[in-house]
């Protein structure tokens, strides 16, 4: 008689129980460990964060920007947990001391060598299904980024840019960012 081994389903509590300094994300009950970001990754993240914050402040905007590590609970269950590189949330009722409960309006992920399949496939699908309006995948190695605009769970538009191009921000009219 063959016995099927049931794979353990992890929850957010398991993420919280990890030792200090260990970073991980949770997708449908499976833990994915994350390496610490490198200098280039951090530099890009800091610059984007600064540019976005400056724009929001200049417009007296109500959206809030949170750099990683910041918890995003996309689903109403406790088996999916992400820490996007940058999360921009305009509906502040989704926020509490633990993080964002529901889809941020705009998410930016900066690709690391170990995160490619997660950023380009798993997160793309999860963010789209959850109702994220805009998703940027920034690839420092190729100096390129992909911008996904979602509408009602469907891909409305996908654009490719190089770091030396002005990239229009879909959720903010009249705002563009040059990554370089």
PDB file of C-alpha atoms in Angstrom:
ATOM      1  CA  UNK A   1       0.000   0.000   0.000  1.00  0.00           C
ATOM      2  CA  UNK A   2       1.399   3.359  -1.051  1.00  0.00           C
ATOM      3  CA  UNK A   3       1.107   6.116   1.476  1.00  0.00           C
ATOM      4  CA  UNK A   4       1.112   9.647   0.137  1.00  0.00           C
ATOM      5  CA  UNK A   5       3.149  12.022   2.223  1.00  0.00           C
ATOM      6  CA  UNK A   6       1.248  15.145   2.992  1.00  0.00           C
ATOM      7  CA  UNK A   7       3.363  18.265   2.589  1.00  0.00           C
ATOM      8  CA  UNK A   8       3.307  20.530   5.628  1.00  0.00           C
ATOM      9  CA  UNK A   9       1.324  23.718   5.223  1.00  0.00           C
ATOM     10  CA  UNK A  10       2.993  26.663   6.937  1.00  0.00           C
ATOM     11  CA  UNK A  11       1.249  29.782   8.194  1.00  0.00           C
ATOM     12  CA  UNK A  12       2.153  33.358   9.033  1.00  0.00           C
ATOM     13  CA  UNK A  13       2.789  32.193  12.619  1.00  0.00           C
ATOM     14  CA  UNK A  14       5.633  30.016  11.271  1.00  0.00           C
ATOM     15  CA  UNK A  15       7.115  33.077   9.550  1.00  0.00           C
ATOM     16  CA  UNK A  16       6.932  35.036  12.820  1.00  0.00           C
ATOM     17  CA  UNK A  17       8.630  32.133  14.629  1.00  0.00           C
ATOM     18  CA  UNK A  18      11.732  32.225  12.391  1.00  0.00           C
ATOM     19  CA  UNK A  19      14.959  33.274  14.114  1.00  0.00           C
ATOM     20  CA  UNK A  20      15.869  36.965  14.036  1.00  0.00           C
ATOM     21  CA  UNK A  21      17.533  37.936  10.778  1.00  0.00           C
ATOM     22  CA  UNK A  22      15.977  35.113   8.751  1.00  0.00           C
ATOM     23  CA  UNK A  23      13.767  36.523   6.002  1.00  0.00           C
ATOM     24  CA  UNK A  24      11.160  34.476   4.201  1.00  0.00           C
ATOM     25  CA  UNK A  25       7.927  34.786   2.290  1.00  0.00           C
ATOM     26  CA  UNK A  26       4.983  32.426   2.313  1.00  0.00           C
ATOM     27  CA  UNK A  27       3.055  31.300  -0.767  1.00  0.00           C
ATOM     28  CA  UNK A  28       0.066  29.014  -0.343  1.00  0.00           C
ATOM     29  CA  UNK A  29       1.578  27.523   2.797  1.00  0.00           C
ATOM     30  CA  UNK A  30       5.087  27.003   1.421  1.00  0.00           C
ATOM     31  CA  UNK A  31       8.035  28.944   2.857  1.00  0.00           C
ATOM     32  CA  UNK A  32      10.527  30.606   0.487  1.00  0.00           C
ATOM     33  CA  UNK A  33      13.668  31.856   2.197  1.00  0.00           C
ATOM     34  CA  UNK A  34      15.177  35.130   1.006  1.00  0.00           C
ATOM     35  CA  UNK A  35      18.805  36.202   0.871  1.00  0.00           C
ATOM     36  CA  UNK A  36      19.812  39.599   2.165  1.00  0.00           C
ATOM     37  CA  UNK A  37      19.768  42.212  -0.598  1.00  0.00           C
ATOM     38  CA  UNK A  38      23.052  43.481  -2.023  1.00  0.00           C
ATOM     39  CA  UNK A  39      24.274  47.063  -2.234  1.00  0.00           C
ATOM     40  CA  UNK A  40      22.958  47.723  -5.773  1.00  0.00           C
ATOM     41  CA  UNK A  41      19.552  46.368  -4.797  1.00  0.00           C
ATOM     42  CA  UNK A  42      19.457  48.609  -1.720  1.00  0.00           C
ATOM     43  CA  UNK A  43      20.609  51.663  -3.663  1.00  0.00           C
ATOM     44  CA  UNK A  44      17.853  51.235  -6.272  1.00  0.00           C
ATOM     45  CA  UNK A  45      15.252  50.608  -3.585  1.00  0.00           C
ATOM     46  CA  UNK A  46      16.300  53.709  -1.616  1.00  0.00           C
ATOM     47  CA  UNK A  47      16.285  55.955  -4.680  1.00  0.00           C
ATOM     48  CA  UNK A  48      12.877  54.744  -5.867  1.00  0.00           C
ATOM     49  CA  UNK A  49      11.476  55.119  -2.366  1.00  0.00           C
ATOM     50  CA  UNK A  50      12.799  58.685  -2.169  1.00  0.00           C
ATOM     51  CA  UNK A  51      11.450  59.687  -5.593  1.00  0.00           C
ATOM     52  CA  UNK A  52       8.013  58.236  -4.882  1.00  0.00           C
ATOM     53  CA  UNK A  53       7.807  59.826  -1.424  1.00  0.00           C
ATOM     54  CA  UNK A  54       8.887  63.206  -2.810  1.00  0.00           C
ATOM     55  CA  UNK A  55       6.177  63.046  -5.478  1.00  0.00           C
ATOM     56  CA  UNK A  56       3.439  62.020  -3.038  1.00  0.00           C
ATOM     57  CA  UNK A  57       4.480  64.783  -0.628  1.00  0.00           C
ATOM     58  CA  UNK A  58       4.557  67.389  -3.415  1.00  0.00           C
ATOM     59  CA  UNK A  59       0.983  66.446  -4.321  1.00  0.00           C
ATOM     60  CA  UNK A  60      -0.195  66.306  -0.701  1.00  0.00           C
ATOM     61  CA  UNK A  61      -1.099  62.731  -1.540  1.00  0.00           C
ATOM     62  CA  UNK A  62      -2.574  60.246   0.865  1.00  0.00           C
ATOM     63  CA  UNK A  63      -0.790  57.145  -0.408  1.00  0.00           C
ATOM     64  CA  UNK A  64       1.904  55.671   1.814  1.00  0.00           C
ATOM     65  CA  UNK A  65       5.181  54.024   0.769  1.00  0.00           C
ATOM     66  CA  UNK A  66       6.750  51.160   2.715  1.00  0.00           C
ATOM     67  CA  UNK A  67      10.124  49.589   1.893  1.00  0.00           C
ATOM     68  CA  UNK A  68      10.943  45.991   2.810  1.00  0.00           C
ATOM     69  CA  UNK A  69      10.717  44.431   5.247  1.00  0.00           C
ATOM     70  CA  UNK A  70       7.022  45.309   5.343  1.00  0.00           C
ATOM     71  CA  UNK A  71       4.371  42.589   5.559  1.00  0.00           C
ATOM     72  CA  UNK A  72       1.746  42.291   2.851  1.00  0.00           C
ATOM     73  CA  UNK A  73      -1.065  39.818   3.514  1.00  0.00           C
ATOM     74  CA  UNK A  74      -2.680  39.464   0.087  1.00  0.00           C
ATOM     75  CA  UNK A  75      -5.336  36.926   0.977  1.00  0.00           C
ATOM     76  CA  UNK A  76      -7.818  36.586   3.792  1.00  0.00           C
ATOM     77  CA  UNK A  77      -6.043  33.407   4.878  1.00  0.00           C
ATOM     78  CA  UNK A  78      -2.811  33.009   6.808  1.00  0.00           C
ATOM     79  CA  UNK A  79      -0.875  31.010   4.210  1.00  0.00           C
ATOM     80  CA  UNK A  80       0.374  33.822   1.943  1.00  0.00           C
ATOM     81  CA  UNK A  81       2.722  36.566   3.130  1.00  0.00           C
ATOM     82  CA  UNK A  82       5.031  38.771   1.051  1.00  0.00           C
ATOM     83  CA  UNK A  83       7.621  41.457   1.764  1.00  0.00           C
ATOM     84  CA  UNK A  84       7.778  43.459  -1.497  1.00  0.00           C
ATOM     85  CA  UNK A  85      10.779  45.737  -1.979  1.00  0.00           C
ATOM     86  CA  UNK A  86       8.380  48.708  -2.133  1.00  0.00           C
ATOM     87  CA  UNK A  87       4.660  48.750  -1.373  1.00  0.00           C
ATOM     88  CA  UNK A  88       2.546  51.793  -2.168  1.00  0.00           C
ATOM     89  CA  UNK A  89      -0.852  51.762  -0.477  1.00  0.00           C
ATOM     90  CA  UNK A  90      -3.492  54.408  -1.147  1.00  0.00           C
ATOM     91  CA  UNK A  91      -6.318  52.863   0.879  1.00  0.00           C
ATOM     92  CA  UNK A  92      -4.919  53.361   4.369  1.00  0.00           C
ATOM     93  CA  UNK A  93      -7.780  51.357   5.921  1.00  0.00           C
ATOM     94  CA  UNK A  94      -5.789  48.281   4.798  1.00  0.00           C
ATOM     95  CA  UNK A  95      -2.940  49.230   7.141  1.00  0.00           C
ATOM     96  CA  UNK A  96      -2.290  48.275  10.738  1.00  0.00           C
ATOM     97  CA  UNK A  97       0.805  47.720  12.863  1.00  0.00           C
ATOM     98  CA  UNK A  98       1.391  44.284  11.296  1.00  0.00           C
ATOM     99  CA  UNK A  99       1.357  45.544   7.685  1.00  0.00           C
ATOM    100  CA  UNK A 100      -1.022  45.728   4.740  1.00  0.00           C
ATOM    101  CA  UNK A 101      -4.109  43.487   4.636  1.00  0.00           C
ATOM    102  CA  UNK A 102      -5.133  43.272   1.003  1.00  0.00           C
ATOM    103  CA  UNK A 103      -3.542  44.382  -2.239  1.00  0.00           C
ATOM    104  CA  UNK A 104      -1.293  47.457  -2.313  1.00  0.00           C
ATOM    105  CA  UNK A 105      -1.989  49.758  -5.257  1.00  0.00           C
ATOM    106  CA  UNK A 106       1.560  49.546  -6.583  1.00  0.00           C
ATOM    107  CA  UNK A 107       4.331  47.058  -5.860  1.00  0.00           C
ATOM    108  CA  UNK A 108       7.959  47.234  -6.943  1.00  0.00           C
ATOM    109  CA  UNK A 109      10.202  44.164  -6.784  1.00  0.00           C
ATOM    110  CA  UNK A 110      13.934  44.374  -7.489  1.00  0.00           C
ATOM    111  CA  UNK A 111      15.236  41.126  -8.962  1.00  0.00           C
ATOM    112  CA  UNK A 112      18.067  39.337  -7.215  1.00  0.00           C
ATOM    113  CA  UNK A 113      19.818  36.287  -8.687  1.00  0.00           C
ATOM    114  CA  UNK A 114      17.825  33.985  -6.404  1.00  0.00           C
ATOM    115  CA  UNK A 115      14.449  35.699  -6.803  1.00  0.00           C
ATOM    116  CA  UNK A 116      13.873  35.619 -10.577  1.00  0.00           C
ATOM    117  CA  UNK A 117      11.226  32.882 -10.730  1.00  0.00           C
ATOM    118  CA  UNK A 118       9.496  34.281  -7.669  1.00  0.00           C
ATOM    119  CA  UNK A 119       9.362  37.866  -9.043  1.00  0.00           C
ATOM    120  CA  UNK A 120       8.602  37.081 -12.700  1.00  0.00           C
ATOM    121  CA  UNK A 121       6.108  34.262 -12.189  1.00  0.00           C
ATOM    122  CA  UNK A 122       4.770  33.481  -8.723  1.00  0.00           C
ATOM    123  CA  UNK A 123       4.452  37.065  -7.481  1.00  0.00           C
ATOM    124  CA  UNK A 124       3.203  38.294 -10.844  1.00  0.00           C
ATOM    125  CA  UNK A 125       0.272  35.880 -10.681  1.00  0.00           C
ATOM    126  CA  UNK A 126      -0.424  36.412  -6.975  1.00  0.00           C
ATOM    127  CA  UNK A 127      -0.320  40.211  -7.256  1.00  0.00           C
ATOM    128  CA  UNK A 128      -2.551  40.167 -10.319  1.00  0.00           C
ATOM    129  CA  UNK A 129      -5.107  37.858  -8.688  1.00  0.00           C
ATOM    130  CA  UNK A 130      -5.142  39.910  -5.478  1.00  0.00           C
ATOM    131  CA  UNK A 131      -5.971  43.199  -7.222  1.00  0.00           C
ATOM    132  CA  UNK A 132      -2.643  45.066  -7.281  1.00  0.00           C
ATOM    133  CA  UNK A 133      -3.103  47.867  -9.826  1.00  0.00           C
ATOM    134  CA  UNK A 134       0.527  48.247 -10.923  1.00  0.00           C
ATOM    135  CA  UNK A 135       3.551  45.952 -10.607  1.00  0.00           C
ATOM    136  CA  UNK A 136       7.129  46.860 -11.512  1.00  0.00           C
ATOM    137  CA  UNK A 137       9.892  44.276 -11.849  1.00  0.00           C
ATOM    138  CA  UNK A 138      13.271  46.020 -11.772  1.00  0.00           C
ATOM    139  CA  UNK A 139      16.211  43.967 -13.077  1.00  0.00           C
ATOM    140  CA  UNK A 140      19.569  45.581 -12.130  1.00  0.00           C
ATOM    141  CA  UNK A 141      21.644  42.984 -14.016  1.00  0.00           C
ATOM    142  CA  UNK A 142      19.921  43.835 -17.313  1.00  0.00           C
ATOM    143  CA  UNK A 143      19.228  47.476 -16.387  1.00  0.00           C
ATOM    144  CA  UNK A 144      15.637  46.946 -17.459  1.00  0.00           C
ATOM    145  CA  UNK A 145      12.230  46.964 -15.910  1.00  0.00           C
ATOM    146  CA  UNK A 146       8.852  45.566 -16.782  1.00  0.00           C
ATOM    147  CA  UNK A 147       5.709  47.449 -15.870  1.00  0.00           C
ATOM    148  CA  UNK A 148       2.438  45.568 -15.531  1.00  0.00           C
ATOM    149  CA  UNK A 149      -0.829  47.489 -15.381  1.00  0.00           C
ATOM    150  CA  UNK A 150      -3.699  45.374 -14.066  1.00  0.00           C
ATOM    151  CA  UNK A 151      -7.379  46.090 -14.375  1.00  0.00           C
ATOM    152  CA  UNK A 152     -10.036  43.914 -12.736  1.00  0.00           C
ATOM    153  CA  UNK A 153      -7.557  41.047 -12.358  1.00  0.00           C
ATOM    154  CA  UNK A 154      -6.490  41.121 -16.015  1.00  0.00           C
ATOM    155  CA  UNK A 155      -3.268  42.399 -17.546  1.00  0.00           C
ATOM    156  CA  UNK A 156      -4.234  45.696 -19.115  1.00  0.00           C
ATOM    157  CA  UNK A 157      -0.756  46.553 -20.348  1.00  0.00           C
ATOM    158  CA  UNK A 158       2.867  45.368 -20.161  1.00  0.00           C
ATOM    159  CA  UNK A 159       5.702  47.723 -21.023  1.00  0.00           C
ATOM    160  CA  UNK A 160       9.489  47.268 -21.067  1.00  0.00           C
ATOM    161  CA  UNK A 161      11.901  50.082 -20.203  1.00  0.00           C
ATOM    162  CA  UNK A 162      15.623  50.583 -19.808  1.00  0.00           C
ATOM    163  CA  UNK A 163      17.067  52.357 -16.767  1.00  0.00           C
ATOM    164  CA  UNK A 164      17.787  55.500 -18.819  1.00  0.00           C
ATOM    165  CA  UNK A 165      14.153  55.975 -19.914  1.00  0.00           C
ATOM    166  CA  UNK A 166      11.425  57.889 -18.106  1.00  0.00           C
ATOM    167  CA  UNK A 167       8.913  55.328 -16.851  1.00  0.00           C
ATOM    168  CA  UNK A 168       5.364  56.632 -16.450  1.00  0.00           C
ATOM    169  CA  UNK A 169       3.622  55.656 -13.239  1.00  0.00           C
ATOM    170  CA  UNK A 170       0.158  54.349 -14.040  1.00  0.00           C
ATOM    171  CA  UNK A 171      -1.457  55.109 -10.701  1.00  0.00           C
ATOM    172  CA  UNK A 172      -0.293  58.762 -10.792  1.00  0.00           C
ATOM    173  CA  UNK A 173      -1.011  60.920 -13.800  1.00  0.00           C
ATOM    174  CA  UNK A 174       1.913  63.144 -14.794  1.00  0.00           C
ATOM    175  CA  UNK A 175       4.513  61.243 -12.751  1.00  0.00           C
ATOM    176  CA  UNK A 176       7.422  59.338 -14.257  1.00  0.00           C
ATOM    177  CA  UNK A 177      10.641  57.938 -12.841  1.00  0.00           C
ATOM    178  CA  UNK A 178      14.037  57.364 -14.382  1.00  0.00           C
ATOM    179  CA  UNK A 179      15.646  54.472 -12.504  1.00  0.00           C
ATOM    180  CA  UNK A 180      19.236  55.397 -13.383  1.00  0.00           C
TER     181      UNK A 180
END
